[in-house]
Protein backbone atom coordinates (compact mmCIF):
# COMPACT_ATOMS: atom_id res chain seq x y z
CA UNK A 1 0.00 0.00 0.00
CA UNK A 2 1.13 3.52 -0.70
CA UNK A 3 1.99 5.71 2.25
CA UNK A 4 -0.80 8.11 3.17
CA UNK A 5 -0.74 11.43 1.37
CA UNK A 6 0.04 14.48 3.48
CA UNK A 7 -3.23 15.68 4.91
CA UNK A 8 -3.19 19.06 3.15
CA UNK A 9 -3.20 17.36 -0.32
CA UNK A 10 -6.74 17.23 -1.75
CA UNK A 11 -7.97 13.66 -1.96
CA UNK A 12 -8.82 12.69 -5.54
CA UNK A 13 -12.41 11.76 -6.28
CA UNK A 14 -12.98 8.26 -7.64
CA UNK A 15 -16.52 9.01 -8.84
CA UNK A 16 -16.48 9.90 -12.52
CA UNK A 17 -13.33 7.95 -13.44
CA UNK A 18 -13.61 5.59 -16.39
CA UNK A 19 -12.41 2.00 -16.09
CA UNK A 20 -8.90 2.69 -17.37
CA UNK A 21 -8.48 5.76 -15.18
CA UNK A 22 -9.80 3.92 -12.13
CA UNK A 23 -7.48 0.98 -12.80
CA UNK A 24 -4.50 3.32 -13.18
CA UNK A 25 -5.41 5.16 -9.98
CA UNK A 26 -5.72 1.95 -7.99
CA UNK A 27 -2.51 0.51 -9.46
CA UNK A 28 -0.69 3.65 -8.36
CA UNK A 29 -2.16 3.07 -4.92
CA UNK A 30 -0.73 -0.47 -4.87
CA UNK A 31 -4.08 -2.28 -5.13
CA UNK A 32 -4.52 -5.56 -7.02
CA UNK A 33 -6.09 -5.29 -10.53
CA UNK A 34 -9.28 -7.13 -9.45
CA UNK A 35 -10.04 -4.24 -7.11
CA UNK A 36 -11.04 -2.11 -10.12
CA UNK A 37 -14.10 -4.26 -10.81
CA UNK A 38 -15.08 -4.24 -7.15
CA UNK A 39 -14.80 -0.48 -6.84
CA UNK A 40 -16.63 -0.03 -10.14
CA UNK A 41 -19.51 -2.10 -8.82
CA UNK A 42 -19.79 -0.14 -5.59
CA UNK A 43 -19.50 3.24 -7.25
CA UNK A 44 -21.62 2.83 -10.39
CA UNK A 45 -23.93 -0.10 -9.66
CA UNK A 46 -24.58 0.46 -5.96
CA UNK A 47 -24.05 4.20 -5.97
CA UNK A 48 -22.43 4.26 -2.53
CA UNK A 49 -21.06 7.55 -1.26
CA UNK A 50 -19.00 6.17 1.60
CA UNK A 51 -16.13 3.69 1.44
CA UNK A 52 -17.36 2.19 4.71
CA UNK A 53 -20.41 0.83 2.85
CA UNK A 54 -18.22 -1.30 0.53
CA UNK A 55 -18.73 -4.40 2.62
CA UNK A 56 -17.07 -6.85 0.23
CA UNK A 57 -13.76 -5.13 0.93
CA UNK A 58 -11.79 -5.63 4.11
CA UNK A 59 -12.24 -2.97 6.74
CA UNK A 60 -8.55 -2.10 6.58
CA UNK A 61 -8.70 -1.58 2.81
CA UNK A 62 -11.82 0.58 3.08
CA UNK A 63 -10.12 2.75 5.66
CA UNK A 64 -7.03 2.98 3.49
CA UNK A 65 -9.13 4.10 0.53
CA UNK A 66 -10.91 6.69 2.63
CA UNK A 67 -7.64 8.31 3.67
CA UNK A 68 -6.59 8.72 0.04
CA UNK A 69 -9.77 9.26 -1.93
CA UNK A 70 -13.28 10.70 -1.84
CA UNK A 71 -16.57 9.57 -3.36
CA UNK A 72 -17.75 13.09 -3.95
CA UNK A 73 -21.08 14.20 -5.43
CA UNK A 74 -21.68 17.81 -6.41
CA UNK A 75 -24.01 19.65 -4.07
CA UNK A 76 -27.65 20.09 -5.04
CA UNK A 77 -28.16 23.79 -4.50
CA UNK A 78 -31.80 23.76 -5.57
CA UNK A 79 -34.34 21.03 -6.38
CA UNK A 80 -37.71 21.84 -7.93
CA UNK A 81 -40.66 19.67 -8.91
CA UNK A 82 -43.18 20.77 -11.54
CA UNK A 83 -46.90 20.17 -11.28
CA UNK A 84 -46.44 17.70 -14.16
CA UNK A 85 -43.83 15.67 -12.25
CA UNK A 86 -40.80 17.07 -14.08
CA UNK A 87 -37.92 17.60 -11.68
CA UNK A 88 -35.02 19.96 -11.97
CA UNK A 89 -31.81 19.95 -9.98
CA UNK A 90 -29.37 22.80 -9.88
CA UNK A 91 -25.95 21.31 -9.17
CA UNK A 92 -23.10 23.29 -7.71
CA UNK A 93 -19.51 22.24 -8.28
CA UNK A 94 -16.65 22.97 -5.88
CA UNK A 95 -15.54 25.98 -8.00
CA UNK A 96 -19.00 27.54 -7.55
CA UNK A 97 -20.20 26.92 -11.11
CA UNK A 98 -23.66 25.50 -11.57
CA UNK A 99 -25.63 23.52 -14.14
CA UNK A 100 -29.13 22.14 -14.38
CA UNK A 101 -30.33 18.58 -14.88
CA UNK A 102 -33.97 17.75 -15.63
CA UNK A 103 -35.93 14.51 -15.19
CA UNK A 104 -39.03 14.08 -17.33
CA UNK A 105 -41.21 11.16 -16.28
CA UNK A 106 -43.53 9.66 -18.88
CA UNK A 107 -45.81 6.64 -18.78
CA UNK A 108 -43.39 4.20 -20.38
CA UNK A 109 -40.04 5.82 -19.65
CA UNK A 110 -38.16 8.50 -17.81
CA UNK A 111 -35.78 10.81 -19.61
CA UNK A 112 -32.94 12.64 -17.97
CA UNK A 113 -31.84 15.81 -19.74
CA UNK A 114 -28.15 16.28 -19.02
CA UNK A 115 -25.94 19.37 -19.42
CA UNK A 116 -22.52 19.28 -21.07
CA UNK A 117 -21.20 22.80 -20.39
CA UNK A 118 -21.68 25.61 -17.91
CA UNK A 119 -23.46 28.10 -20.15
CA UNK A 120 -23.05 27.89 -23.91
CA UNK A 121 -21.07 29.66 -26.63
CA UNK A 122 -23.62 29.15 -29.40
CA UNK A 123 -25.82 32.18 -28.64
CA UNK A 124 -28.89 30.77 -30.39
CA UNK A 125 -31.24 33.71 -30.25
CA UNK A 126 -34.28 31.78 -28.97
CA UNK A 127 -32.43 29.96 -26.18
CA UNK A 128 -32.23 31.19 -22.62
CA UNK A 129 -29.02 29.27 -21.94
CA UNK A 130 -27.47 31.13 -24.88
CA UNK A 131 -27.78 34.42 -23.00
CA UNK A 132 -25.37 33.11 -20.42
CA UNK A 133 -21.71 33.39 -21.21
CA UNK A 134 -19.77 30.14 -21.33
CA UNK A 135 -17.87 29.64 -18.19
CA UNK A 136 -16.38 26.25 -18.91
CA UNK A 137 -16.75 22.70 -20.17
CA UNK A 138 -17.97 20.12 -17.71
CA UNK A 139 -15.56 17.33 -16.85
CA UNK A 140 -16.57 13.73 -17.53
CA UNK A 141 -17.06 13.32 -13.79
CA UNK A 142 -19.46 16.28 -13.66
CA UNK A 143 -21.49 14.87 -16.53
CA UNK A 144 -21.71 11.41 -14.94
CA UNK A 145 -22.55 13.01 -11.59
CA UNK A 146 -25.78 14.40 -13.04
CA UNK A 147 -27.06 10.89 -13.64
CA UNK A 148 -25.89 9.73 -10.24
CA UNK A 149 -27.61 12.63 -8.47
CA UNK A 150 -30.86 11.83 -10.29
CA UNK A 151 -30.54 8.19 -9.24
CA UNK A 152 -29.87 9.33 -5.65
CA UNK A 153 -32.98 11.52 -5.64
CA UNK A 154 -35.17 8.90 -7.29
CA UNK A 155 -33.95 6.09 -5.04
CA UNK A 156 -32.55 4.08 -7.95
CA UNK A 157 -29.67 2.19 -6.37
CA UNK A 158 -28.52 -0.41 -6.99
CA UNK A 159 -28.93 0.30 -10.72
CA UNK A 160 -32.31 -1.32 -11.36
CA UNK A 161 -32.91 -3.57 -14.36
CA UNK A 162 -36.68 -3.13 -14.49
CA UNK A 163 -39.03 -0.26 -13.63
CA UNK A 164 -36.32 2.33 -13.92
CA UNK A 165 -37.21 5.96 -13.67
CA UNK A 166 -34.10 6.98 -15.58
CA UNK A 167 -34.42 4.87 -18.75
CA UNK A 168 -33.20 7.42 -21.31
CA UNK A 169 -30.53 10.08 -21.41
CA UNK A 170 -30.65 13.10 -23.67
CA UNK A 171 -27.70 15.45 -23.95
CA UNK A 172 -30.03 18.38 -24.45
CA UNK A 173 -29.36 20.41 -21.37
CA UNK A 174 -27.05 23.38 -21.15
CA UNK A 175 -24.18 23.56 -23.61
CA UNK A 176 -23.12 22.11 -26.95
CA UNK A 177 -21.97 18.53 -26.31
CA UNK A 178 -19.91 18.32 -29.49
CA UNK A 179 -17.83 21.32 -28.35
CA UNK A 180 -16.91 19.21 -25.31
CA UNK A 181 -16.53 15.97 -27.20
CA UNK A 182 -13.77 14.24 -25.25
CA UNK A 183 -15.37 14.69 -21.85
CA UNK A 184 -18.82 13.80 -23.16
CA UNK A 185 -17.41 10.65 -24.77
CA UNK A 186 -15.60 9.62 -21.60
CA UNK A 187 -18.78 10.22 -19.58
CA UNK A 188 -20.97 8.25 -21.96
CA UNK A 189 -18.61 5.28 -21.86
CA UNK A 190 -19.06 5.20 -18.09
CA UNK A 191 -22.83 5.60 -18.39
CA UNK A 192 -23.11 2.80 -20.98
CA UNK A 193 -20.97 0.28 -19.09
CA UNK A 194 -23.27 -2.70 -18.45
CA UNK A 195 -21.79 -3.37 -15.00
CA UNK A 196 -22.52 0.11 -13.73
CA UNK A 197 -25.11 2.70 -14.64
CA UNK A 198 -25.89 0.47 -17.59
CA UNK A 199 -27.84 2.72 -19.93
CA UNK A 200 -27.58 1.41 -23.47
CA UNK A 201 -26.46 3.60 -26.36
CA UNK A 202 -29.87 2.99 -27.91
CA UNK A 203 -31.38 4.94 -25.02
CA UNK A 204 -28.96 7.84 -25.29
CA UNK A 205 -29.49 10.78 -27.62
CA UNK A 206 -26.93 13.48 -28.22
CA UNK A 207 -28.34 16.76 -29.47
CA UNK A 208 -26.20 19.14 -31.49
CA UNK A 209 -26.70 22.48 -33.15
CA UNK A 210 -24.57 21.07 -35.97
CA UNK A 211 -20.85 20.81 -35.25
CA UNK A 212 -20.31 19.00 -38.54
CA UNK A 213 -16.77 17.59 -38.06
CA UNK A 214 -17.67 16.07 -34.69
CA UNK A 215 -20.89 14.46 -35.90
CA UNK A 216 -19.15 11.66 -37.80
CA UNK A 217 -16.80 10.99 -34.90
CA UNK A 218 -19.73 10.77 -32.53
CA UNK A 219 -21.45 8.19 -34.72
CA UNK A 220 -18.34 6.10 -35.30
CA UNK A 221 -17.03 6.11 -31.74
CA UNK A 222 -20.12 6.31 -29.54
CA UNK A 223 -22.94 5.16 -31.83
CA UNK A 224 -25.54 6.97 -29.77
CA UNK A 225 -28.70 8.40 -31.30
CA UNK A 226 -28.34 11.79 -32.92
CA UNK A 227 -30.65 14.78 -32.65
CA UNK A 228 -30.02 17.90 -34.70
CA UNK A 229 -31.38 21.30 -33.79
CA UNK A 230 -32.34 22.37 -37.30
CA UNK A 231 -35.02 25.02 -36.67
CA UNK A 232 -34.97 26.55 -40.17
CA UNK A 233 -34.86 25.46 -43.80
CA UNK A 234 -33.06 28.48 -45.24
CA UNK A 235 -29.54 29.56 -44.41
CA UNK A 236 -30.42 33.24 -43.99
CA UNK A 237 -32.98 32.39 -41.31
CA UNK A 238 -30.88 29.70 -39.67
CA UNK A 239 -27.92 32.09 -39.58
CA UNK A 240 -30.05 34.34 -37.39
CA UNK A 241 -31.45 31.64 -35.14
CA UNK A 242 -28.39 29.38 -34.81
CA UNK A 243 -25.28 31.48 -35.55
CA UNK A 244 -23.20 28.29 -35.86
CA UNK A 245 -24.93 27.91 -39.23
CA UNK A 246 -22.57 30.53 -40.67
CA UNK A 247 -19.75 28.06 -40.13
CA UNK A 248 -21.63 24.86 -41.00
CA UNK A 249 -24.56 25.70 -43.26
CA UNK A 250 -27.64 23.54 -43.77
CA UNK A 251 -26.38 21.58 -46.81
CA UNK A 252 -23.16 20.54 -45.03
CA UNK A 253 -25.05 19.67 -41.89
CA UNK A 254 -27.51 17.48 -43.76
CA UNK A 255 -24.67 15.76 -45.63
CA UNK A 256 -23.15 14.82 -42.28
CA UNK A 257 -26.54 13.45 -41.22
CA UNK A 258 -26.91 11.49 -44.44
CA UNK A 259 -23.71 9.63 -43.65
CA UNK A 260 -24.18 9.34 -39.89
CA UNK A 261 -22.94 5.88 -38.97
CA UNK A 262 -25.69 3.70 -37.56
CA UNK A 263 -28.63 5.76 -38.77
CA UNK A 264 -31.32 3.54 -40.23
CA UNK A 265 -35.08 3.42 -40.44
CA UNK A 266 -35.01 1.69 -37.07
CA UNK A 267 -32.70 4.36 -35.62
CA UNK A 268 -33.72 7.63 -37.13
CA UNK A 269 -32.04 10.97 -36.66
CA UNK A 270 -34.29 13.39 -34.81
CA UNK A 271 -34.59 16.87 -36.29
CA UNK A 272 -35.67 19.39 -33.71
CA UNK A 273 -37.62 22.30 -35.08
CA UNK A 274 -38.67 25.10 -32.79
CA UNK A 275 -41.94 26.78 -33.72
CA UNK A 276 -41.49 30.57 -33.85
CA UNK A 277 -44.42 32.70 -34.91
CA UNK A 278 -43.87 34.32 -38.31
CA UNK A 279 -40.22 33.25 -38.45
CA UNK A 280 -40.05 29.61 -39.55
CA UNK A 281 -43.57 28.20 -39.27
CA UNK A 282 -45.22 28.54 -42.71
CA UNK A 283 -46.63 25.63 -44.76
CA UNK A 284 -44.05 26.41 -47.49
CA UNK A 285 -41.29 25.89 -44.93
CA UNK A 286 -42.83 22.58 -43.88
CA UNK A 287 -42.74 21.44 -47.53
CA UNK A 288 -39.14 22.60 -47.86
CA UNK A 289 -38.23 20.67 -44.73
CA UNK A 290 -39.63 17.49 -46.29
CA UNK A 291 -37.59 18.15 -49.43
CA UNK A 292 -34.39 18.69 -47.44
CA UNK A 293 -34.80 15.51 -45.42
CA UNK A 294 -35.10 13.26 -48.48
CA UNK A 295 -32.70 10.33 -48.15
CA UNK A 296 -32.15 10.73 -44.42
CA UNK A 297 -33.74 8.28 -41.97
CA UNK A 298 -35.42 11.08 -40.07
CA UNK A 299 -38.11 11.99 -37.63
CA UNK A 300 -39.10 15.52 -36.75
CA UNK A 301 -39.77 16.90 -33.29
CA UNK A 302 -41.74 20.11 -33.36
CA UNK A 303 -40.97 22.14 -30.26
CA UNK A 304 -43.34 24.94 -29.31
CA UNK A 305 -41.15 27.87 -28.33
CA UNK A 306 -40.84 28.13 -24.58
CA UNK A 307 -40.81 31.73 -23.48
CA UNK A 308 -38.31 33.19 -21.05
CA UNK A 309 -37.96 36.68 -19.63
CA UNK A 310 -36.99 39.10 -22.39
CA UNK A 311 -37.16 36.57 -25.24
CA UNK A 312 -37.44 38.27 -28.65
CA UNK A 313 -39.80 35.60 -30.10
CA UNK A 314 -43.31 34.30 -29.73
CA UNK A 315 -44.54 30.75 -30.00
CA UNK A 316 -46.42 29.84 -33.20
CA UNK A 317 -50.18 29.47 -32.92
CA UNK A 318 -51.63 26.05 -32.28
CA UNK A 319 -53.23 25.86 -35.77
CA UNK A 320 -49.93 26.86 -37.42
CA UNK A 321 -48.10 24.13 -35.53
CA UNK A 322 -50.80 21.58 -36.41
CA UNK A 323 -50.68 22.53 -40.12
CA UNK A 324 -46.88 22.26 -40.16
CA UNK A 325 -47.01 18.88 -38.45
CA UNK A 326 -49.66 17.60 -40.89
CA UNK A 327 -47.52 18.43 -43.93
CA UNK A 328 -44.45 16.69 -42.53
CA UNK A 329 -46.53 13.73 -41.39
CA UNK A 330 -48.23 13.38 -44.79
CA UNK A 331 -44.78 13.08 -46.36
CA UNK A 332 -44.13 9.99 -44.25
CA UNK A 333 -42.22 11.39 -41.29
CA UNK A 334 -43.29 11.19 -37.71
CA UNK A 335 -43.75 14.80 -36.60
CA UNK A 336 -45.02 14.96 -33.03
CA UNK A 337 -45.47 18.27 -31.31
CA UNK A 338 -43.45 18.04 -28.15
CA UNK A 339 -45.59 18.83 -25.16
CA UNK A 340 -43.74 21.36 -23.06
CA UNK A 341 -42.82 19.84 -19.71
CA UNK A 342 -41.83 21.59 -16.55
CA UNK A 343 -42.51 25.11 -17.84
CA UNK A 344 -43.64 26.24 -14.39
CA UNK A 345 -40.16 25.59 -13.02
CA UNK A 346 -38.32 26.83 -16.15
CA UNK A 347 -37.17 23.30 -16.87
CA UNK A 348 -38.44 23.12 -20.45
CA UNK A 349 -36.21 23.22 -23.55
CA UNK A 350 -34.23 26.41 -23.80
CA UNK A 351 -35.24 27.65 -20.39
CA UNK A 352 -32.24 26.32 -18.53
CA UNK A 353 -29.97 28.90 -17.13
CA UNK A 354 -28.24 28.89 -13.81
CA UNK A 355 -29.25 32.06 -12.07
CA UNK A 356 -25.88 32.41 -10.40
CA UNK A 357 -24.14 33.41 -13.64
CA UNK A 358 -24.12 37.01 -14.75
CA UNK A 359 -26.05 37.71 -17.94
CA UNK A 360 -24.38 39.39 -20.90
CA UNK A 361 -24.44 43.19 -21.10
CA UNK A 362 -27.32 43.19 -23.56
CA UNK A 363 -28.81 40.61 -21.25
CA UNK A 364 -31.96 39.55 -19.70
CA UNK A 365 -33.21 39.12 -16.19
CA UNK A 366 -30.74 36.98 -14.30
CA UNK A 367 -33.35 35.20 -12.26
CA UNK A 368 -35.93 33.10 -14.06
CA UNK A 369 -39.47 34.22 -13.30
CA UNK A 370 -41.64 31.12 -13.15
CA UNK A 371 -44.87 33.12 -13.58
CA UNK A 372 -43.70 34.08 -17.10
CA UNK A 373 -43.61 30.44 -18.07
CA UNK A 374 -47.37 30.19 -18.45
CA UNK A 375 -48.39 27.27 -20.63
CA UNK A 376 -49.91 28.57 -23.85
CA UNK A 377 -51.50 25.21 -24.54
CA UNK A 378 -53.22 24.84 -21.20
N1 LIG B 1 -26.55 22.65 -28.10
C1 LIG B 1 -27.31 21.45 -28.32
C2 LIG B 1 -27.88 20.93 -27.04
C3 LIG B 1 -28.93 21.81 -26.40
S1 LIG B 1 -30.41 21.08 -26.80
C4 LIG B 1 -28.35 21.71 -29.40
O1 LIG B 1 -28.47 22.85 -29.82
O2 LIG B 1 -28.99 20.78 -29.85
C5 LIG B 1 -31.59 22.19 -26.39
C6 LIG B 1 -32.78 22.02 -27.30
O3 LIG B 1 -33.78 22.94 -26.89
C7 LIG B 1 -32.43 22.38 -28.72
O4 LIG B 1 -33.14 21.68 -29.67
C8 LIG B 1 -32.82 23.82 -28.70
O5 LIG B 1 -32.89 24.29 -29.97
C9 LIG B 1 -34.12 23.78 -27.95
N2 LIG B 1 -34.50 25.08 -27.41
C10 LIG B 1 -33.68 26.07 -27.04
N3 LIG B 1 -34.38 27.13 -26.60
C11 LIG B 1 -35.68 26.82 -26.69
C12 LIG B 1 -36.88 27.49 -26.34
N4 LIG B 1 -36.87 28.71 -25.82
N5 LIG B 1 -38.04 26.85 -26.56
C13 LIG B 1 -38.05 25.59 -27.05
N6 LIG B 1 -36.95 24.91 -27.38
C14 LIG B 1 -35.76 25.50 -27.20
PDB file of C-alpha atoms and ligand atoms in Angstrom, residues 113 116 120 122 124 126-129 171-177 206-210 227-231 242 272-276 303-308 311 338 343 348-351, ligand 1:
ATOM      1  CA  UNK A 113     -31.838  15.812 -19.743  1.00  0.00           C
ATOM      2  CA  UNK A 116     -22.516  19.276 -21.068  1.00  0.00           C
ATOM      3  CA  UNK A 120     -23.046  27.886 -23.911  1.00  0.00           C
ATOM      4  CA  UNK A 122     -23.617  29.147 -29.396  1.00  0.00           C
ATOM      5  CA  UNK A 124     -28.889  30.769 -30.387  1.00  0.00           C
ATOM      6  CA  UNK A 126     -34.281  31.777 -28.973  1.00  0.00           C
ATOM      7  CA  UNK A 127     -32.433  29.958 -26.180  1.00  0.00           C
ATOM      8  CA  UNK A 128     -32.226  31.186 -22.617  1.00  0.00           C
ATOM      9  CA  UNK A 129     -29.019  29.269 -21.936  1.00  0.00           C
ATOM     10  CA  UNK A 171     -27.703  15.454 -23.952  1.00  0.00           C
ATOM     11  CA  UNK A 172     -30.029  18.380 -24.446  1.00  0.00           C
ATOM     12  CA  UNK A 173     -29.358  20.414 -21.365  1.00  0.00           C
ATOM     13  CA  UNK A 174     -27.046  23.380 -21.151  1.00  0.00           C
ATOM     14  CA  UNK A 175     -24.176  23.564 -23.611  1.00  0.00           C
ATOM     15  CA  UNK A 176     -23.120  22.113 -26.947  1.00  0.00           C
ATOM     16  CA  UNK A 177     -21.974  18.531 -26.308  1.00  0.00           C
ATOM     17  CA  UNK A 206     -26.932  13.482 -28.217  1.00  0.00           C
ATOM     18  CA  UNK A 207     -28.341  16.760 -29.470  1.00  0.00           C
ATOM     19  CA  UNK A 208     -26.205  19.142 -31.486  1.00  0.00           C
ATOM     20  CA  UNK A 209     -26.698  22.484 -33.150  1.00  0.00           C
ATOM     21  CA  UNK A 210     -24.570  21.068 -35.973  1.00  0.00           C
ATOM     22  CA  UNK A 227     -30.651  14.783 -32.651  1.00  0.00           C
ATOM     23  CA  UNK A 228     -30.016  17.897 -34.702  1.00  0.00           C
ATOM     24  CA  UNK A 229     -31.383  21.302 -33.786  1.00  0.00           C
ATOM     25  CA  UNK A 230     -32.342  22.366 -37.296  1.00  0.00           C
ATOM     26  CA  UNK A 231     -35.022  25.015 -36.674  1.00  0.00           C
ATOM     27  CA  UNK A 242     -28.394  29.381 -34.808  1.00  0.00           C
ATOM     28  CA  UNK A 272     -35.671  19.386 -33.712  1.00  0.00           C
ATOM     29  CA  UNK A 273     -37.619  22.296 -35.078  1.00  0.00           C
ATOM     30  CA  UNK A 274     -38.667  25.104 -32.788  1.00  0.00           C
ATOM     31  CA  UNK A 275     -41.941  26.776 -33.724  1.00  0.00           C
ATOM     32  CA  UNK A 276     -41.489  30.565 -33.851  1.00  0.00           C
ATOM     33  CA  UNK A 303     -40.967  22.139 -30.261  1.00  0.00           C
ATOM     34  CA  UNK A 304     -43.337  24.938 -29.314  1.00  0.00           C
ATOM     35  CA  UNK A 305     -41.146  27.874 -28.330  1.00  0.00           C
ATOM     36  CA  UNK A 306     -40.840  28.126 -24.584  1.00  0.00           C
ATOM     37  CA  UNK A 307     -40.808  31.731 -23.481  1.00  0.00           C
ATOM     38  CA  UNK A 308     -38.311  33.189 -21.053  1.00  0.00           C
ATOM     39  CA  UNK A 311     -37.158  36.571 -25.235  1.00  0.00           C
ATOM     40  CA  UNK A 338     -43.447  18.043 -28.148  1.00  0.00           C
ATOM     41  CA  UNK A 343     -42.509  25.112 -17.836  1.00  0.00           C
ATOM     42  CA  UNK A 348     -38.436  23.123 -20.453  1.00  0.00           C
ATOM     43  CA  UNK A 349     -36.208  23.215 -23.545  1.00  0.00           C
ATOM     44  CA  UNK A 350     -34.226  26.407 -23.797  1.00  0.00           C
ATOM     45  CA  UNK A 351     -35.240  27.653 -20.386  1.00  0.00           C
TER      46      UNK A 351
HETATM   47  N1  LIG B   1     -26.547  22.650 -28.100  1.00  0.00           N
HETATM   48  C1  LIG B   1     -27.311  21.446 -28.316  1.00  0.00           C
HETATM   49  C2  LIG B   1     -27.876  20.926 -27.042  1.00  0.00           C
HETATM   50  C3  LIG B   1     -28.930  21.814 -26.397  1.00  0.00           C
HETATM   51  S1  LIG B   1     -30.410  21.081 -26.801  1.00  0.00           S
HETATM   52  C4  LIG B   1     -28.354  21.709 -29.398  1.00  0.00           C
HETATM   53  O1  LIG B   1     -28.473  22.845 -29.817  1.00  0.00           O
HETATM   54  O2  LIG B   1     -28.987  20.777 -29.846  1.00  0.00           O
HETATM   55  C5  LIG B   1     -31.591  22.190 -26.387  1.00  0.00           C
HETATM   56  C6  LIG B   1     -32.775  22.023 -27.301  1.00  0.00           C
HETATM   57  O3  LIG B   1     -33.782  22.937 -26.886  1.00  0.00           O
HETATM   58  C7  LIG B   1     -32.427  22.380 -28.715  1.00  0.00           C
HETATM   59  O4  LIG B   1     -33.144  21.682 -29.666  1.00  0.00           O
HETATM   60  C8  LIG B   1     -32.822  23.819 -28.697  1.00  0.00           C
HETATM   61  O5  LIG B   1     -32.893  24.292 -29.974  1.00  0.00           O
HETATM   62  C9  LIG B   1     -34.117  23.783 -27.945  1.00  0.00           C
HETATM   63  N2  LIG B   1     -34.502  25.083 -27.412  1.00  0.00           N
HETATM   64  C10 LIG B   1     -33.678  26.071 -27.038  1.00  0.00           C
HETATM   65  N3  LIG B   1     -34.376  27.131 -26.599  1.00  0.00           N
HETATM   66  C11 LIG B   1     -35.679  26.816 -26.690  1.00  0.00           C
HETATM   67  C12 LIG B   1     -36.876  27.486 -26.343  1.00  0.00           C
HETATM   68  N4  LIG B   1     -36.866  28.707 -25.821  1.00  0.00           N
HETATM   69  N5  LIG B   1     -38.041  26.849 -26.562  1.00  0.00           N
HETATM   70  C13 LIG B   1     -38.045  25.591 -27.047  1.00  0.00           C
HETATM   71  N6  LIG B   1     -36.947  24.911 -27.380  1.00  0.00           N
HETATM   72  C14 LIG B   1     -35.756  25.498 -27.198  1.00  0.00           C
END
